[in-house]
PDB file of C-alpha atoms in Angstrom:
ATOM      1  CA  UNK A 410     123.618 226.409 164.809  1.00  0.00           C
ATOM      2  CA  UNK A 411     123.275 226.325 168.171  1.00  0.00           C
ATOM      3  CA  UNK A 412     123.284 223.676 170.910  1.00  0.00           C
ATOM      4  CA  UNK A 413     119.267 222.369 169.167  1.00  0.00           C
ATOM      5  CA  UNK A 414     120.526 222.448 166.073  1.00  0.00           C
ATOM      6  CA  UNK A 415     123.782 220.112 167.125  1.00  0.00           C
ATOM      7  CA  UNK A 416     121.848 217.541 168.823  1.00  0.00           C
ATOM      8  CA  UNK A 417     119.039 216.671 165.961  1.00  0.00           C
ATOM      9  CA  UNK A 418     122.032 216.178 164.121  1.00  0.00           C
ATOM     10  CA  UNK A 419     123.666 213.611 165.679  1.00  0.00           C
ATOM     11  CA  UNK A 420     119.501 212.798 166.185  1.00  0.00           C
ATOM     12  CA  UNK A 421     119.817 212.601 163.142  1.00  0.00           C
ATOM     13  CA  UNK A 422     122.904 210.355 162.504  1.00  0.00           C
ATOM     14  CA  UNK A 423     121.918 207.784 165.439  1.00  0.00           C
ATOM     15  CA  UNK A 424     118.170 206.902 163.556  1.00  0.00           C
ATOM     16  CA  UNK A 425     120.697 206.882 160.455  1.00  0.00           C
ATOM     17  CA  UNK A 426     123.688 204.758 161.340  1.00  0.00           C
ATOM     18  CA  UNK A 427     120.746 201.964 163.325  1.00  0.00           C
ATOM     19  CA  UNK A 428     118.614 201.707 160.774  1.00  0.00           C
ATOM     20  CA  UNK A 429     121.807 200.955 157.941  1.00  0.00           C
ATOM     21  CA  UNK A 430     122.344 198.371 160.421  1.00  0.00           C
ATOM     22  CA  UNK A 431     119.060 197.036 161.306  1.00  0.00           C
ATOM     23  CA  UNK A 432     119.463 196.427 157.314  1.00  0.00           C
ATOM     24  CA  UNK A 433     121.831 194.796 157.674  1.00  0.00           C
ATOM     25  CA  UNK A 434     120.980 192.431 159.571  1.00  0.00           C
ATOM     26  CA  UNK A 435     117.646 191.393 157.936  1.00  0.00           C
ATOM     27  CA  UNK A 436     120.065 191.236 154.642  1.00  0.00           C
ATOM     28  CA  UNK A 437     121.886 189.104 156.797  1.00  0.00           C
ATOM     29  CA  UNK A 438     118.704 187.025 157.447  1.00  0.00           C
ATOM     30  CA  UNK A 439     118.066 187.081 154.707  1.00  0.00           C
ATOM     31  CA  UNK A 440     120.673 184.849 153.178  1.00  0.00           C
ATOM     32  CA  UNK A 441     121.714 182.645 155.972  1.00  0.00           C
ATOM     33  CA  UNK A 442     117.416 181.501 155.578  1.00  0.00           C
ATOM     34  CA  UNK A 443     117.768 181.646 152.395  1.00  0.00           C
ATOM     35  CA  UNK A 444     121.219 179.186 152.232  1.00  0.00           C
ATOM     36  CA  UNK A 445     118.912 177.115 154.451  1.00  0.00           C
ATOM     37  CA  UNK A 446     116.291 176.108 152.652  1.00  0.00           C
ATOM     38  CA  UNK A 447     118.775 175.547 149.651  1.00  0.00           C
ATOM     39  CA  UNK A 448     120.447 172.929 152.184  1.00  0.00           C
ATOM     40  CA  UNK A 449     117.459 171.270 152.577  1.00  0.00           C
ATOM     41  CA  UNK A 450     116.437 171.335 149.522  1.00  0.00           C
ATOM     42  CA  UNK A 451     119.847 169.754 148.603  1.00  0.00           C
ATOM     43  CA  UNK A 452     119.241 167.035 151.425  1.00  0.00           C
ATOM     44  CA  UNK A 453     115.635 166.314 150.321  1.00  0.00           C
ATOM     45  CA  UNK A 454     116.349 165.828 146.815  1.00  0.00           C
ATOM     46  CA  UNK A 455     119.867 163.921 147.901  1.00  0.00           C
ATOM     47  CA  UNK A 456     117.955 161.939 149.079  1.00  0.00           C
ATOM     48  CA  UNK A 457     114.856 161.992 146.913  1.00  0.00           C
ATOM     49  CA  UNK A 458     117.756 160.852 144.357  1.00  0.00           C
ATOM     50  CA  UNK A 459     119.286 157.928 146.030  1.00  0.00           C
ATOM     51  CA  UNK A 460     115.706 156.617 146.883  1.00  0.00           C
ATOM     52  CA  UNK A 461     115.035 157.437 143.695  1.00  0.00           C
ATOM     53  CA  UNK A 462     117.810 155.029 141.292  1.00  0.00           C
ATOM     54  CA  UNK A 463     117.930 153.001 144.676  1.00  0.00           C
ATOM     55  CA  UNK A 464     114.026 151.914 142.489  1.00  0.00           C
ATOM     56  CA  UNK A 465     114.699 152.592 139.557  1.00  0.00           C
ATOM     57  CA  UNK A 466     118.115 149.552 139.411  1.00  0.00           C
ATOM     58  CA  UNK A 467     115.378 147.657 141.170  1.00  0.00           C
ATOM     59  CA  UNK A 468     113.534 147.690 137.890  1.00  0.00           C
ATOM     60  CA  UNK A 469     116.684 148.069 135.432  1.00  0.00           C
ATOM     61  CA  UNK A 470     118.254 144.811 137.229  1.00  0.00           C
ATOM     62  CA  UNK A 471     115.072 142.383 135.610  1.00  0.00           C
ATOM     63  CA  UNK A 472     114.609 144.200 132.156  1.00  0.00           C
ATOM     64  CA  UNK A 473     118.118 143.467 131.555  1.00  0.00           C
ATOM     65  CA  UNK A 474     117.747 140.863 131.830  1.00  0.00           C
ATOM     66  CA  UNK A 475     114.795 140.045 129.479  1.00  0.00           C
ATOM     67  CA  UNK A 476     116.407 142.073 127.242  1.00  0.00           C
ATOM     68  CA  UNK A 477     119.239 139.923 127.616  1.00  0.00           C
ATOM     69  CA  UNK A 478     117.129 136.872 127.326  1.00  0.00           C
ATOM     70  CA  UNK A 479     115.452 137.809 124.287  1.00  0.00           C
ATOM     71  CA  UNK A 480     118.866 138.827 122.211  1.00  0.00           C
ATOM     72  CA  UNK A 481     119.712 135.799 122.768  1.00  0.00           C
ATOM     73  CA  UNK A 482     116.481 133.593 122.308  1.00  0.00           C
ATOM     74  CA  UNK A 483     116.359 136.146 118.783  1.00  0.00           C
ATOM     75  CA  UNK A 484     119.828 135.341 118.483  1.00  0.00           C
ATOM     76  CA  UNK A 485     118.914 131.161 118.132  1.00  0.00           C
ATOM     77  CA  UNK A 486     115.775 131.548 116.469  1.00  0.00           C
ATOM     78  CA  UNK A 487     118.303 133.532 113.319  1.00  0.00           C
ATOM     79  CA  UNK A 488     120.216 130.636 113.784  1.00  0.00           C
ATOM     80  CA  UNK A 489     116.869 127.985 113.969  1.00  0.00           C
ATOM     81  CA  UNK A 490     115.455 129.786 110.771  1.00  0.00           C
ATOM     82  CA  UNK A 491     118.594 129.095 109.598  1.00  0.00           C
ATOM     83  CA  UNK A 492     119.022 125.618 110.367  1.00  0.00           C
ATOM     84  CA  UNK A 493     114.695 125.445 109.084  1.00  0.00           C
ATOM     85  CA  UNK A 494     115.706 127.127 105.769  1.00  0.00           C
ATOM     86  CA  UNK A 495     118.426 124.445 105.267  1.00  0.00           C
ATOM     87  CA  UNK A 496     117.293 121.663 105.760  1.00  0.00           C
ATOM     88  CA  UNK A 497     114.161 123.017 103.428  1.00  0.00           C
ATOM     89  CA  UNK A 498     116.944 123.305 100.846  1.00  0.00           C
ATOM     90  CA  UNK A 499     118.613 119.650 101.084  1.00  0.00           C
ATOM     91  CA  UNK A 500     114.753 118.343 101.185  1.00  0.00           C
ATOM     92  CA  UNK A 501     113.536 119.862  97.509  1.00  0.00           C
ATOM     93  CA  UNK A 502     116.367 117.941  96.223  1.00  0.00           C
ATOM     94  CA  UNK A 503     116.184 115.110  98.374  1.00  0.00           C
ATOM     95  CA  UNK A 504     112.439 114.016  97.850  1.00  0.00           C
ATOM     96  CA  UNK A 505     112.655 113.599  94.290  1.00  0.00           C
ATOM     97  CA  UNK A 506     115.144 110.234  95.701  1.00  0.00           C
ATOM     98  CA  UNK A 507     113.564 109.347  98.308  1.00  0.00           C
ATOM     99  CA  UNK A 508     110.484 109.478  96.461  1.00  0.00           C
ATOM    100  CA  UNK A 509     111.721 106.491  93.646  1.00  0.00           C
ATOM    101  CA  UNK A 510     113.645 105.173  96.804  1.00  0.00           C
ATOM    102  CA  UNK A 511     109.946 104.141  98.020  1.00  0.00           C
ATOM    103  CA  UNK A 512     108.163 103.234  94.778  1.00  0.00           C
ATOM    104  CA  UNK A 513     112.006 100.823  94.815  1.00  0.00           C
ATOM    105  CA  UNK A 514     111.329  99.380  98.386  1.00  0.00           C
ATOM    106  CA  UNK A 515     107.879  99.140  97.795  1.00  0.00           C
ATOM    107  CA  UNK A 516     108.470  97.495  94.505  1.00  0.00           C
ATOM    108  CA  UNK A 517     109.986  95.534  96.372  1.00  0.00           C
ATOM    109  CA  UNK A 518     107.994  94.699  99.616  1.00  0.00           C
ATOM    110  CA  UNK A 519     105.501  93.586  96.410  1.00  0.00           C
ATOM    111  CA  UNK A 520     108.390  90.808  94.600  1.00  0.00           C
ATOM    112  CA  UNK A 521     108.963  89.554  98.260  1.00  0.00           C
ATOM    113  CA  UNK A 522     105.221  88.626  99.588  1.00  0.00           C
ATOM    114  CA  UNK A 523     105.071  87.219  96.202  1.00  0.00           C
ATOM    115  CA  UNK A 524     108.104  85.247  96.714  1.00  0.00           C
ATOM    116  CA  UNK A 525     107.467  84.385 100.404  1.00  0.00           C
ATOM    117  CA  UNK A 526     103.578  83.226  99.370  1.00  0.00           C
ATOM    118  CA  UNK A 527     104.887  81.096  96.066  1.00  0.00           C
ATOM    119  CA  UNK A 528     106.601  78.949  98.980  1.00  0.00           C
ATOM    120  CA  UNK A 529     103.316  78.595 100.427  1.00  0.00           C
ATOM    121  CA  UNK A 530     101.833  77.145  97.232  1.00  0.00           C
ATOM    122  CA  UNK A 531     102.601  73.944  98.876  1.00  0.00           C
ATOM    123  CA  UNK A 532     100.895  73.943 102.337  1.00  0.00           C
ATOM    124  CA  UNK A 533      98.000  73.439 103.443  1.00  0.00           C
ATOM    125  CA  UNK A 534      96.820  74.754 106.199  1.00  0.00           C
ATOM    126  CA  UNK A 535      94.058  72.893 108.770  1.00  0.00           C
ATOM    127  CA  UNK A 536      91.357  74.703 110.712  1.00  0.00           C
ATOM    128  CA  UNK A 537      89.734  73.011 113.902  1.00  0.00           C
ATOM    129  CA  UNK A 538      91.506  69.440 114.916  1.00  0.00           C
ATOM    130  CA  UNK A 539      91.347  69.302 118.254  1.00  0.00           C
ATOM    131  CA  UNK A 540      95.128  68.750 119.471  1.00  0.00           C
ATOM    132  CA  UNK A 541      96.972  66.476 119.558  1.00  0.00           C
ATOM    133  CA  UNK A 542      94.510  63.475 117.059  1.00  0.00           C
ATOM    134  CA  UNK A 543      98.320  63.741 114.703  1.00  0.00           C
ATOM    135  CA  UNK A 544     100.172  61.802 117.993  1.00  0.00           C
ATOM    136  CA  UNK A 545     103.277  61.789 117.364  1.00  0.00           C
ATOM    137  CA  UNK A 546     104.350  60.680 114.300  1.00  0.00           C
ATOM    138  CA  UNK A 547     102.375  64.502 112.021  1.00  0.00           C
ATOM    139  CA  UNK A 548     104.036  62.746 108.711  1.00  0.00           C
ATOM    140  CA  UNK A 549     103.077  59.527 108.739  1.00  0.00           C
ATOM    141  CA  UNK A 550      99.013  60.838 110.493  1.00  0.00           C
ATOM    142  CA  UNK A 551      98.477  63.768 107.382  1.00  0.00           C
ATOM    143  CA  UNK A 552      99.447  61.168 104.942  1.00  0.00           C
ATOM    144  CA  UNK A 553      96.903  58.943 105.460  1.00  0.00           C
ATOM    145  CA  UNK A 554      94.120  61.086 107.368  1.00  0.00           C
ATOM    146  CA  UNK A 555      93.869  63.427 104.808  1.00  0.00           C
ATOM    147  CA  UNK A 556      92.678  61.298 101.949  1.00  0.00           C
ATOM    148  CA  UNK A 557      90.225  59.848 103.869  1.00  0.00           C
ATOM    149  CA  UNK A 558      87.821  63.426 105.794  1.00  0.00           C
ATOM    150  CA  UNK A 559      88.417  64.653 101.932  1.00  0.00           C
ATOM    151  CA  UNK A 560      87.637  60.890  99.589  1.00  0.00           C
ATOM    152  CA  UNK A 561      90.263  60.487  98.242  1.00  0.00           C
ATOM    153  CA  UNK A 562      92.490  57.772  96.391  1.00  0.00           C
ATOM    154  CA  UNK A 563      94.684  56.618  98.891  1.00  0.00           C
ATOM    155  CA  UNK A 564      97.883  57.216  98.688  1.00  0.00           C
ATOM    156  CA  UNK A 565      97.648  60.002  96.232  1.00  0.00           C
ATOM    157  CA  UNK A 566      99.225  61.923  98.503  1.00  0.00           C
ATOM    158  CA  UNK A 567     103.157  63.040 100.095  1.00  0.00           C
ATOM    159  CA  UNK A 568     103.739  65.160 102.918  1.00  0.00           C
ATOM    160  CA  UNK A 569     107.117  66.550 103.301  1.00  0.00           C
ATOM    161  CA  UNK A 570     106.395  67.639 107.039  1.00  0.00           C
ATOM    162  CA  UNK A 571     103.017  68.852 109.661  1.00  0.00           C
ATOM    163  CA  UNK A 572     103.443  70.921 112.227  1.00  0.00           C
ATOM    164  CA  UNK A 573     101.090  72.893 114.520  1.00  0.00           C
ATOM    165  CA  UNK A 574     101.942  77.209 114.545  1.00  0.00           C
ATOM    166  CA  UNK A 575     102.219  79.059 117.115  1.00  0.00           C
ATOM    167  CA  UNK A 576     103.368  78.383 120.497  1.00  0.00           C
ATOM    168  CA  UNK A 577     101.469  76.223 122.684  1.00  0.00           C
ATOM    169  CA  UNK A 578      97.613  77.253 124.156  1.00  0.00           C
ATOM    170  CA  UNK A 579      99.097  76.698 128.024  1.00  0.00           C
ATOM    171  CA  UNK A 580     101.199  79.851 127.610  1.00  0.00           C
ATOM    172  CA  UNK A 581      98.972  81.987 125.070  1.00  0.00           C
ATOM    173  CA  UNK A 582      95.383  81.414 126.969  1.00  0.00           C
ATOM    174  CA  UNK A 583      93.748  81.258 123.974  1.00  0.00           C
ATOM    175  CA  UNK A 584      91.124  79.112 123.466  1.00  0.00           C
ATOM    176  CA  UNK A 585      90.413  75.933 120.734  1.00  0.00           C
ATOM    177  CA  UNK A 586      93.594  74.135 118.743  1.00  0.00           C
ATOM    178  CA  UNK A 587      96.851  75.439 116.733  1.00  0.00           C
ATOM    179  CA  UNK A 588      96.445  75.741 113.328  1.00  0.00           C
ATOM    180  CA  UNK A 589      97.603  72.370 110.806  1.00  0.00           C
ATOM    181  CA  UNK A 590     100.031  73.031 108.602  1.00  0.00           C
ATOM    182  CA  UNK A 591     100.704  70.519 106.240  1.00  0.00           C
ATOM    183  CA  UNK A 592     103.216  70.847 103.387  1.00  0.00           C
ATOM    184  CA  UNK A 593     102.321  68.728 100.319  1.00  0.00           C
ATOM    185  CA  UNK A 594     105.910  67.738  98.064  1.00  0.00           C
ATOM    186  CA  UNK A 595     104.221  68.328  95.637  1.00  0.00           C
ATOM    187  CA  UNK A 596     102.471  71.212  94.781  1.00  0.00           C
ATOM    188  CA  UNK A 597      98.890  69.183  92.599  1.00  0.00           C
ATOM    189  CA  UNK A 598      98.439  67.633  96.066  1.00  0.00           C
ATOM    190  CA  UNK A 599      97.513  71.099  97.209  1.00  0.00           C
ATOM    191  CA  UNK A 600      95.042  71.742  94.883  1.00  0.00           C
ATOM    192  CA  UNK A 601      94.053  68.620  95.016  1.00  0.00           C
ATOM    193  CA  UNK A 602      93.037  68.150  98.781  1.00  0.00           C
ATOM    194  CA  UNK A 603      91.248  72.819  98.108  1.00  0.00           C
ATOM    195  CA  UNK A 604      89.428  71.146  95.432  1.00  0.00           C
ATOM    196  CA  UNK A 605      87.682  68.041  97.265  1.00  0.00           C
ATOM    197  CA  UNK A 606      87.232  70.640 100.504  1.00  0.00           C
ATOM    198  CA  UNK A 607      85.248  73.242  98.554  1.00  0.00           C
ATOM    199  CA  UNK A 608      83.504  70.201  97.660  1.00  0.00           C
ATOM    200  CA  UNK A 609      82.326  69.145 100.304  1.00  0.00           C
ATOM    201  CA  UNK A 610      81.835  71.616 102.098  1.00  0.00           C
ATOM    202  CA  UNK A 611      81.899  70.517 105.801  1.00  0.00           C
ATOM    203  CA  UNK A 612      83.785  68.268 106.705  1.00  0.00           C
ATOM    204  CA  UNK A 613      83.570  66.982 110.243  1.00  0.00           C
ATOM    205  CA  UNK A 614      85.536  64.243 111.206  1.00  0.00           C
ATOM    206  CA  UNK A 615      85.423  62.535 115.060  1.00  0.00           C
ATOM    207  CA  UNK A 616      88.123  65.381 116.115  1.00  0.00           C
ATOM    208  CA  UNK A 617      84.858  67.761 115.534  1.00  0.00           C
ATOM    209  CA  UNK A 618      84.600  69.766 111.752  1.00  0.00           C
ATOM    210  CA  UNK A 619      87.660  70.969 110.867  1.00  0.00           C
ATOM    211  CA  UNK A 620      88.544  73.745 107.499  1.00  0.00           C
ATOM    212  CA  UNK A 621      91.044  73.044 104.918  1.00  0.00           C
ATOM    213  CA  UNK A 622      92.803  76.762 103.747  1.00  0.00           C
ATOM    214  CA  UNK A 623      95.410  77.602 101.953  1.00  0.00           C
ATOM    215  CA  UNK A 624      98.545  79.161 103.418  1.00  0.00           C
ATOM    216  CA  UNK A 625      99.436  82.411 102.897  1.00  0.00           C
ATOM    217  CA  UNK A 626     101.512  85.220 104.195  1.00  0.00           C
ATOM    218  CA  UNK A 627     100.056  87.359 107.364  1.00  0.00           C
ATOM    219  CA  UNK A 628     100.340  90.766 104.579  1.00  0.00           C
ATOM    220  CA  UNK A 629      97.212  88.443 102.623  1.00  0.00           C
ATOM    221  CA  UNK A 630      95.684  87.184 105.177  1.00  0.00           C
ATOM    222  CA  UNK A 631      94.951  90.694 106.045  1.00  0.00           C
ATOM    223  CA  UNK A 632      93.506  91.399 103.068  1.00  0.00           C
ATOM    224  CA  UNK A 633      91.740  88.723 103.000  1.00  0.00           C
ATOM    225  CA  UNK A 634      90.260  89.817 106.152  1.00  0.00           C
ATOM    226  CA  UNK A 635      89.133  93.672 104.805  1.00  0.00           C
ATOM    227  CA  UNK A 636      86.483  91.831 102.469  1.00  0.00           C
ATOM    228  CA  UNK A 637      84.760  89.329 105.102  1.00  0.00           C
ATOM    229  CA  UNK A 638      81.448  91.145 105.759  1.00  0.00           C
ATOM    230  CA  UNK A 639      81.897  92.064 101.864  1.00  0.00           C
ATOM    231  CA  UNK A 640      81.941  88.795 100.427  1.00  0.00           C
ATOM    232  CA  UNK A 641      79.224  87.894 102.695  1.00  0.00           C
ATOM    233  CA  UNK A 642      76.933  90.587 101.537  1.00  0.00           C
ATOM    234  CA  UNK A 643      77.791  89.171  98.006  1.00  0.00           C
ATOM    235  CA  UNK A 644      76.870  86.055  98.783  1.00  0.00           C
ATOM    236  CA  UNK A 645      73.151  87.274 100.106  1.00  0.00           C
ATOM    237  CA  UNK A 646      72.819  89.190  97.629  1.00  0.00           C
ATOM    238  CA  UNK A 647      72.871  86.055  95.701  1.00  0.00           C
ATOM    239  CA  UNK A 648      75.798  87.345  93.031  1.00  0.00           C
ATOM    240  CA  UNK A 649      78.617  84.907  91.950  1.00  0.00           C
ATOM    241  CA  UNK A 650      82.032  85.789  92.474  1.00  0.00           C
ATOM    242  CA  UNK A 651      85.417  83.673  93.346  1.00  0.00           C
ATOM    243  CA  UNK A 652      87.525  85.248  95.696  1.00  0.00           C
ATOM    244  CA  UNK A 653      91.055  85.341  93.995  1.00  0.00           C
ATOM    245  CA  UNK A 654      94.590  85.612  94.720  1.00  0.00           C
ATOM    246  CA  UNK A 655      96.087  87.553  97.198  1.00  0.00           C
ATOM    247  CA  UNK A 656      92.328  89.470  97.179  1.00  0.00           C
ATOM    248  CA  UNK A 657      90.859  90.389  94.292  1.00  0.00           C
ATOM    249  CA  UNK A 658      86.979  89.340  94.383  1.00  0.00           C
ATOM    250  CA  UNK A 659      86.135  89.240  90.496  1.00  0.00           C
ATOM    251  CA  UNK A 660      81.525  89.612  89.599  1.00  0.00           C
ATOM    252  CA  UNK A 661      80.671  87.423  87.043  1.00  0.00           C
ATOM    253  CA  UNK A 662      77.541  89.473  85.447  1.00  0.00           C
ATOM    254  CA  UNK A 663      74.974  88.494  84.756  1.00  0.00           C
ATOM    255  CA  UNK A 664      75.053  89.215  80.853  1.00  0.00           C
ATOM    256  CA  UNK A 665      78.696  87.129  81.166  1.00  0.00           C
ATOM    257  CA  UNK A 666      80.749  90.281  81.483  1.00  0.00           C
ATOM    258  CA  UNK A 667      83.214  90.132  84.482  1.00  0.00           C
ATOM    259  CA  UNK A 668      84.307  92.398  87.056  1.00  0.00           C
ATOM    260  CA  UNK A 669      87.142  91.982  89.261  1.00  0.00           C
ATOM    261  CA  UNK A 670      87.917  94.316  92.822  1.00  0.00           C
ATOM    262  CA  UNK A 671      90.970  94.341  93.541  1.00  0.00           C
ATOM    263  CA  UNK A 672      91.453  96.570  96.276  1.00  0.00           C
ATOM    264  CA  UNK A 673      88.953  97.224  99.471  1.00  0.00           C
ATOM    265  CA  UNK A 674      87.541 100.126  97.956  1.00  0.00           C
ATOM    266  CA  UNK A 675      86.690  99.328  95.061  1.00  0.00           C
ATOM    267  CA  UNK A 676      84.541  96.420  97.180  1.00  0.00           C
ATOM    268  CA  UNK A 677      82.944  98.306  99.601  1.00  0.00           C
ATOM    269  CA  UNK A 678      81.389 101.351  96.639  1.00  0.00           C
ATOM    270  CA  UNK A 679      80.361  97.831  94.445  1.00  0.00           C
ATOM    271  CA  UNK A 680      78.519  96.538  98.183  1.00  0.00           C
ATOM    272  CA  UNK A 681      76.873  99.722  98.760  1.00  0.00           C
ATOM    273  CA  UNK A 682      74.835  99.697  95.009  1.00  0.00           C
ATOM    274  CA  UNK A 683      73.799  95.902  95.993  1.00  0.00           C
ATOM    275  CA  UNK A 684      70.172  96.357  95.919  1.00  0.00           C
ATOM    276  CA  UNK A 685      69.778  95.979  99.658  1.00  0.00           C
ATOM    277  CA  UNK A 686      67.385  93.173 101.307  1.00  0.00           C
ATOM    278  CA  UNK A 687      63.018  93.831 102.558  1.00  0.00           C
TER     279      UNK A 687
END
C-alpha cells in the first residue's frame, strides 16, 4: 500500500470515529431531554394531583358530613316509625276502652247536669229589677213584692234566700241591673210564680218592666238560646208550640198530632219548611 492509501485509510477511520462520537452525543442529549421531560411531567402531575386532592377534599368533606347526617336521620326516622307503630298498636287496643269511657263520661255529665237542674227547680230568676230595690232585707222584700206584682194571695209563698247574681256592675262595666235569684221553700211556689208571670205576659213595676224565668244550668241556657230565632219564626208563622225541658220544642199540629223537636238541627229543618210570610 502506498502513502496515499494509508492516508485514505486514516481519514476514513477518523470520519468513522467522529460519527460514532456524534451519535453517542446525540443519544446522550436525547436521554437528557427525555429525562428532563419526564421530570417536568412528574412535577406537573404532582402539582396537579395536590391541587385536585385539595379540591376533592373540600368537596368530599361536606358530602361526608351530609352522609353522616342522613344516616343519623334515617336511623332516627326508623326509631320514630317504630314508636308510631307501637302507638298505633296501643291505640288500636285502647280505642274500645276509650269509647266506653267517653260513653260513661257523657252519661255521668248528663246525670250531673240533671241533678244540678233539679237542685235549681225551686229557684226563680228575676230580670230587670232595679239595683238596690230589694233593700237590705231581700228575703222579706220578695216575700211581699212577688205576690203584689203577680196578683198572688199575700203570704202564699215562702222565700228561703234571695240575692243578686254576678259581680257588681262597677266591676264588669255592664249596663242594666243584675239578675235576682230567689230560692223558694216549696217547688209549688215556683210553679205558681212562673204560671202567674206567663198569664200576665208583661209585668210592670215602679222600677220598670221585669221578667220571671225558671233557673237553669249554664248548659241548658246555652241550648235554649240556640233556638231563640227558630221559636220566633214559629210564632210569626202562627205555629202553636210549647218549650219543654231542657230545650225541646213540642209542636201542636191542627190535626191534633204533636211533633217533638229535640235538637237544634231538627228545629232548623222544621222552620226551613215553613211557608215564608208574603
